[in-house]
């Protein structure tokens, strides 16, 4: 279980035109090689009349699986630039298919590298890269007289104050990055002089995308 990684959440598509050739980049999250292969075949059927279907994908916690294909383009000018976009952004469990409709003008090796790389980048941009962070989720229940200093310390240390409920006590839902959990528990004990006010609820992934957070199980 990684502490943090980047991926995409939903399929997206972007298109660029270079010297009348159309490059359509379709990006999809995938969990297995079978998912990736099925996605590639789906794009070939969808754009059955295209000139090339270039693809790249990488899978695994350490990007153990990396595959690409030039699909008839000159070697190294198509699939590798697409894979390099994934590697450069360190986006995991993601596949990109760049479909080309030839426009009649040769782009040369340098032009192909730039076009396929640019299309892949545009596809990721439209999809939006999501950052997954492993959190421990806590409930911190304190008396109203202690709530101010507790909230201050939670925010001061950069933890996420996910929710606050006001009942007979103030109940904070706090997300603490996994490796900071022990320090957080100790600090809460210290500032509240040994009172057991912290309850660990779960371990979750918080997914940040466009400055918005949502919780997900892996």
Short mmCIF file of C-alpha atoms in Angstrom, two decimals, residues 29-169:
data_model
loop_
_atom_site.label_atom_id
_atom_site.label_comp_id
_atom_site.label_asym_id
_atom_site.label_seq_id
_atom_site.Cartn_x
_atom_site.Cartn_y
_atom_site.Cartn_z
CA UNK A 29 -7.31 4.35 -15.79
CA UNK A 30 -6.43 0.63 -15.87
CA UNK A 31 -5.62 -1.86 -13.13
CA UNK A 32 -4.32 -4.81 -15.14
CA UNK A 33 -2.67 -5.57 -18.46
CA UNK A 34 -5.91 -7.16 -19.55
CA UNK A 35 -7.69 -3.86 -18.88
CA UNK A 36 -5.07 -2.07 -20.96
CA UNK A 37 -5.25 -4.53 -23.86
CA UNK A 38 -9.05 -4.38 -23.91
CA UNK A 39 -8.88 -0.59 -23.96
CA UNK A 40 -6.44 -0.61 -26.89
CA UNK A 41 -8.66 -2.97 -28.87
CA UNK A 42 -11.68 -0.81 -28.10
CA UNK A 43 -9.94 2.27 -29.50
CA UNK A 44 -8.91 0.35 -32.64
CA UNK A 45 -12.53 -0.57 -33.24
CA UNK A 46 -13.82 2.90 -32.46
CA UNK A 47 -11.36 4.54 -34.87
CA UNK A 48 -11.19 1.65 -37.31
CA UNK A 49 -10.29 3.84 -40.27
CA UNK A 50 -7.33 5.59 -38.61
CA UNK A 51 -3.76 5.30 -39.88
CA UNK A 52 -2.09 4.40 -36.56
CA UNK A 53 -3.09 3.42 -33.01
CA UNK A 54 -0.07 4.19 -30.87
CA UNK A 55 -0.26 3.23 -27.20
CA UNK A 56 1.62 3.22 -23.93
CA UNK A 57 0.74 2.22 -20.39
CA UNK A 58 2.37 1.67 -17.03
CA UNK A 59 1.11 -0.38 -14.11
CA UNK A 60 2.14 -1.25 -10.58
CA UNK A 61 3.26 0.45 -7.40
CA UNK A 62 6.75 0.93 -8.82
CA UNK A 63 5.67 1.07 -12.48
CA UNK A 64 6.85 -2.52 -12.84
CA UNK A 65 4.96 -2.98 -16.11
CA UNK A 66 5.66 -0.54 -18.94
CA UNK A 67 4.56 -1.25 -22.50
CA UNK A 68 4.37 0.79 -25.69
CA UNK A 69 3.89 0.38 -29.43
CA UNK A 70 4.76 2.58 -32.40
CA UNK A 71 2.12 0.75 -34.50
CA UNK A 72 3.94 1.23 -37.78
CA UNK A 73 5.43 4.66 -37.14
CA UNK A 74 9.24 4.90 -37.33
CA UNK A 75 10.82 3.18 -34.32
CA UNK A 76 11.02 5.36 -31.23
CA UNK A 77 8.94 8.23 -32.64
CA UNK A 78 5.51 7.42 -31.23
CA UNK A 79 4.96 4.91 -28.43
CA UNK A 80 8.06 5.86 -26.46
CA UNK A 81 7.23 9.60 -26.38
CA UNK A 82 3.76 8.68 -25.06
CA UNK A 83 5.28 6.41 -22.40
CA UNK A 84 7.74 9.16 -21.49
CA UNK A 85 4.82 11.46 -20.69
CA UNK A 86 3.47 8.88 -18.21
CA UNK A 87 6.95 8.34 -16.75
CA UNK A 88 7.66 12.07 -16.55
CA UNK A 89 4.48 12.71 -14.56
CA UNK A 90 4.87 9.40 -12.68
CA UNK A 91 1.22 8.60 -13.41
CA UNK A 92 0.44 5.02 -12.41
CA UNK A 93 -2.14 2.52 -13.62
CA UNK A 94 -2.89 4.56 -16.71
CA UNK A 95 -3.04 3.81 -20.45
CA UNK A 96 -2.96 6.23 -23.37
CA UNK A 97 -3.89 5.48 -26.97
CA UNK A 98 -3.00 8.14 -29.52
CA UNK A 99 -4.92 7.62 -32.76
CA UNK A 100 -3.52 9.28 -35.88
CA UNK A 101 -5.33 10.19 -39.07
CA UNK A 102 -2.61 10.98 -41.61
CA UNK A 103 -3.09 14.37 -43.23
CA UNK A 104 -0.86 13.91 -46.27
CA UNK A 105 2.26 15.71 -45.04
CA UNK A 106 5.21 13.84 -43.51
CA UNK A 107 6.23 15.23 -40.13
CA UNK A 108 9.71 13.70 -39.88
CA UNK A 109 11.01 11.90 -36.82
CA UNK A 110 11.29 15.02 -34.68
CA UNK A 111 7.82 16.17 -35.67
CA UNK A 112 6.32 12.79 -34.80
CA UNK A 113 8.00 12.71 -31.39
CA UNK A 114 6.67 16.20 -30.59
CA UNK A 115 3.16 15.48 -31.90
CA UNK A 116 2.67 12.20 -30.05
CA UNK A 117 4.13 13.61 -26.85
CA UNK A 118 2.00 16.75 -27.07
CA UNK A 119 -1.18 14.76 -27.69
CA UNK A 120 -0.47 12.52 -24.70
CA UNK A 121 0.14 15.55 -22.46
CA UNK A 122 -3.10 17.15 -23.61
CA UNK A 123 -4.97 13.93 -22.83
CA UNK A 124 -3.61 13.84 -19.28
CA UNK A 125 -4.39 17.54 -18.86
CA UNK A 126 -8.04 16.98 -19.79
CA UNK A 127 -8.28 13.91 -17.56
CA UNK A 128 -6.74 15.74 -14.62
CA UNK A 129 -4.02 14.03 -12.61
CA UNK A 130 -5.28 12.90 -9.20
CA UNK A 131 -2.97 12.53 -6.23
CA UNK A 132 -3.77 9.68 -3.82
CA UNK A 133 -2.47 10.09 -0.28
CA UNK A 134 -2.73 7.39 2.37
CA UNK A 135 -4.34 8.80 5.51
CA UNK A 136 -5.28 7.59 8.94
CA UNK A 137 -8.76 8.89 9.75
CA UNK A 138 -9.36 10.01 13.33
CA UNK A 139 -12.21 11.35 15.41
CA UNK A 140 -11.08 13.82 18.05
CA UNK A 141 -13.80 14.57 20.62
CA UNK A 142 -13.05 17.47 22.99
CA UNK A 143 -14.83 19.83 25.32
CA UNK A 144 -15.71 23.23 23.94
CA UNK A 145 -13.11 24.84 26.21
CA UNK A 146 -10.35 22.81 24.55
CA UNK A 147 -11.61 23.04 20.98
CA UNK A 148 -9.72 26.18 20.00
CA UNK A 149 -6.25 24.94 20.88
CA UNK A 150 -6.95 21.48 19.43
CA UNK A 151 -8.13 22.91 16.11
CA UNK A 152 -5.12 25.22 16.01
CA UNK A 153 -2.68 22.33 16.52
CA UNK A 154 -4.42 20.16 13.91
CA UNK A 155 -4.11 22.86 11.27
CA UNK A 156 -0.70 24.03 12.40
CA UNK A 157 0.76 20.60 11.63
CA UNK A 158 -0.83 20.49 8.16
CA UNK A 159 -3.40 17.79 8.86
CA UNK A 160 -6.73 17.85 7.06
CA UNK A 161 -9.71 18.97 9.17
CA UNK A 162 -12.25 17.03 7.15
CA UNK A 163 -15.39 17.68 9.19
CA UNK A 164 -16.54 19.26 12.45
CA UNK A 165 -19.66 18.35 14.44
CA UNK A 166 -21.01 20.31 17.37
CA UNK A 167 -22.95 18.20 19.87
CA UNK A 168 -22.32 17.82 23.59
CA UNK A 169 -18.68 18.01 22.52
#
